[in-house]
Coordinates of C-alpha atoms in Angstrom, one line a residue:
X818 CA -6.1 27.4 -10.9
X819 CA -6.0 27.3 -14.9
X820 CA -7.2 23.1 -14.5
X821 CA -10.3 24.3 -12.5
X822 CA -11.2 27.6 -15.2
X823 CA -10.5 24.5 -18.1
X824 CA -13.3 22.6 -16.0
X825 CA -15.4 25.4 -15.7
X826 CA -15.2 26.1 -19.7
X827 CA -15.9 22.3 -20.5
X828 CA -19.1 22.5 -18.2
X829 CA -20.0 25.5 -20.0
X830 CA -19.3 24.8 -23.7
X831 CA -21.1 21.1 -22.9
X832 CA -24.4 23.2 -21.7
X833 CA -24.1 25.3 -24.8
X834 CA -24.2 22.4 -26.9
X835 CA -26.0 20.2 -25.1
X836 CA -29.3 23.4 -25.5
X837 CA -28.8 23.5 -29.0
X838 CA -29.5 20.0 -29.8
X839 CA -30.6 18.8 -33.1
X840 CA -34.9 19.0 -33.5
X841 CA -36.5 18.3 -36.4
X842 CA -38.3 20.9 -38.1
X843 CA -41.7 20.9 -40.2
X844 CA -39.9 20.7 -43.5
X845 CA -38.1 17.5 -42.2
X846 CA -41.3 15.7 -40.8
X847 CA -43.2 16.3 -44.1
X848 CA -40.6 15.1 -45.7
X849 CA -40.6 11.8 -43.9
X850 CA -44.2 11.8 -44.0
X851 CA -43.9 11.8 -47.6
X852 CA -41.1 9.3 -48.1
X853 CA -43.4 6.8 -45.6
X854 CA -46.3 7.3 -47.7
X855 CA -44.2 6.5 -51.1
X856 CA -41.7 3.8 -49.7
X857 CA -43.7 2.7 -46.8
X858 CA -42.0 2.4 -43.9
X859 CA -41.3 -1.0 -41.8
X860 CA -43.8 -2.2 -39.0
X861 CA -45.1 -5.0 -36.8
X862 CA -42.9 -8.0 -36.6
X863 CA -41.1 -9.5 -33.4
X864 CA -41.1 -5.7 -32.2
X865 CA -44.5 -4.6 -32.9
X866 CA -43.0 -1.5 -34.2
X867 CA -46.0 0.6 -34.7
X868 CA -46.8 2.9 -37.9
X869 CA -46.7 7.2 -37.5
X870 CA -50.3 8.6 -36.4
X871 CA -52.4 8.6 -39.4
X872 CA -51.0 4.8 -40.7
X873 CA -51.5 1.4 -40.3
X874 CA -49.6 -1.8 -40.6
X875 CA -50.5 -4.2 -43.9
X876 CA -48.8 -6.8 -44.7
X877 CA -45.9 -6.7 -46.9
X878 CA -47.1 -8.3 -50.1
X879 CA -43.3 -8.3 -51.6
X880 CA -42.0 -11.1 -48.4
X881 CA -42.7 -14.5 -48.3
X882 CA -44.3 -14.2 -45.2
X883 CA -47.7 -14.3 -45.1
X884 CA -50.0 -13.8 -41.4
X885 CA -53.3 -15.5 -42.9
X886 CA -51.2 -18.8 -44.2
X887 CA -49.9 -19.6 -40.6
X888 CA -46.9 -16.5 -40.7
X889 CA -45.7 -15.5 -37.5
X890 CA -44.0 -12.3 -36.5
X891 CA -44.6 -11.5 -40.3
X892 CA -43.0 -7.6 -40.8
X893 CA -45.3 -5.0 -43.0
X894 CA -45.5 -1.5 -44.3
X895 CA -47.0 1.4 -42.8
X896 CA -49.7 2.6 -45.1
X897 CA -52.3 5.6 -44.8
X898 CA -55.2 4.6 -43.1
X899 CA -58.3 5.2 -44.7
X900 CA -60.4 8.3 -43.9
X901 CA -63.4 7.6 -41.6
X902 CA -67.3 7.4 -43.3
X903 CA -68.8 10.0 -40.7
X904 CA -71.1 11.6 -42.5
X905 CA -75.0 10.5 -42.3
X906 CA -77.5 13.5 -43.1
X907 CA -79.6 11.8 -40.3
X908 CA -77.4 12.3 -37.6
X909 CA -76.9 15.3 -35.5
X910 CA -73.6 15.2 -33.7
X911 CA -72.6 16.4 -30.1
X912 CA -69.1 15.6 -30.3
X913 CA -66.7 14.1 -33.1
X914 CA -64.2 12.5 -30.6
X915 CA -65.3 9.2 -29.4
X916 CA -62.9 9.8 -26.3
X917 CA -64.7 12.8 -25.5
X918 CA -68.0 11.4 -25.6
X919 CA -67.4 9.1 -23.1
X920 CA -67.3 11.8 -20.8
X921 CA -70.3 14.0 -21.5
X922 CA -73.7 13.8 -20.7
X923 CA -76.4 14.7 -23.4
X924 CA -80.2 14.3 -24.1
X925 CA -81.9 14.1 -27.3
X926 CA -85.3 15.5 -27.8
X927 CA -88.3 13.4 -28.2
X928 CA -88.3 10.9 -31.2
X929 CA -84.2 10.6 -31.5
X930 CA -82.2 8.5 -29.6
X931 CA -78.3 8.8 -28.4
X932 CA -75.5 6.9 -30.5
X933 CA -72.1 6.3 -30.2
X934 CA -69.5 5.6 -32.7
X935 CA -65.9 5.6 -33.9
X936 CA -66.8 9.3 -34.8
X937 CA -68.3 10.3 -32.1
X938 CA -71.5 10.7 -30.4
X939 CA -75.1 12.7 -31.2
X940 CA -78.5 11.9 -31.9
X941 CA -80.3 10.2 -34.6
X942 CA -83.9 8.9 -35.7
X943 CA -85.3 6.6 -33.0
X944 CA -85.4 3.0 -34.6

């Protein structure tokens, strides 16, 4: 009787603990953001190991590796990717996501014509 109430508080604590697993709060994932964007964090390679949303992969100018003199697999650093030119005073936009815009349907009025871009989709001055 006393092995199968041992069993019983096992199962129990082991719930308890296993709900109040470890999650990283805001404070830590700015923090990392910031140490990425200071130390810049590994990428690429063998693995691919992709950069955090918001980066890219460069190469790593402090190996010996180098991709555009025959390197393979060369590793990098995860860098902030550069912000988007999206603005044009001639363009009117419908939508600023480009996944979005593939599925809507829009007209533009006499004398524009539709576009479609990394930023989005909208109207502008017919050529």
């Amino acid at each position: 009787m006393s092995i199968r109430l041992m069993s019983w508080g096992v199962l129990a604590a082991g719930a308890v603990l296993l709900g109040s697993a470890c999650t990283r709060t805001a404070d830590a994932q700015e923090s990392s953001t910031e140490l990425q964007e200071k130390t810049g964090t590994f990428c690429g390679g063998f693995a691919a190991i992709p950069c955090a949303e918001g980066y890219v992969c460069v190469d790593d100018p402090s190996d010996d590796c180098d991709p555009n003199q025959g390197g393979a697999d060369c590793g990098g650093i995860c860098q902030k990717a550069p912000k988007k030119q999206c603005e044009d005073p001639n363009r009117t936009y419908v939508s600023r996501d480009p996944e979005q815009c593939a599925a809507i349907r829009f007209f533009c009025e006499p004398g524009l014509a539709p576009f479609f871009d990394d930023c989005g989709c909208g109207c502008e001055p017919a050529p």
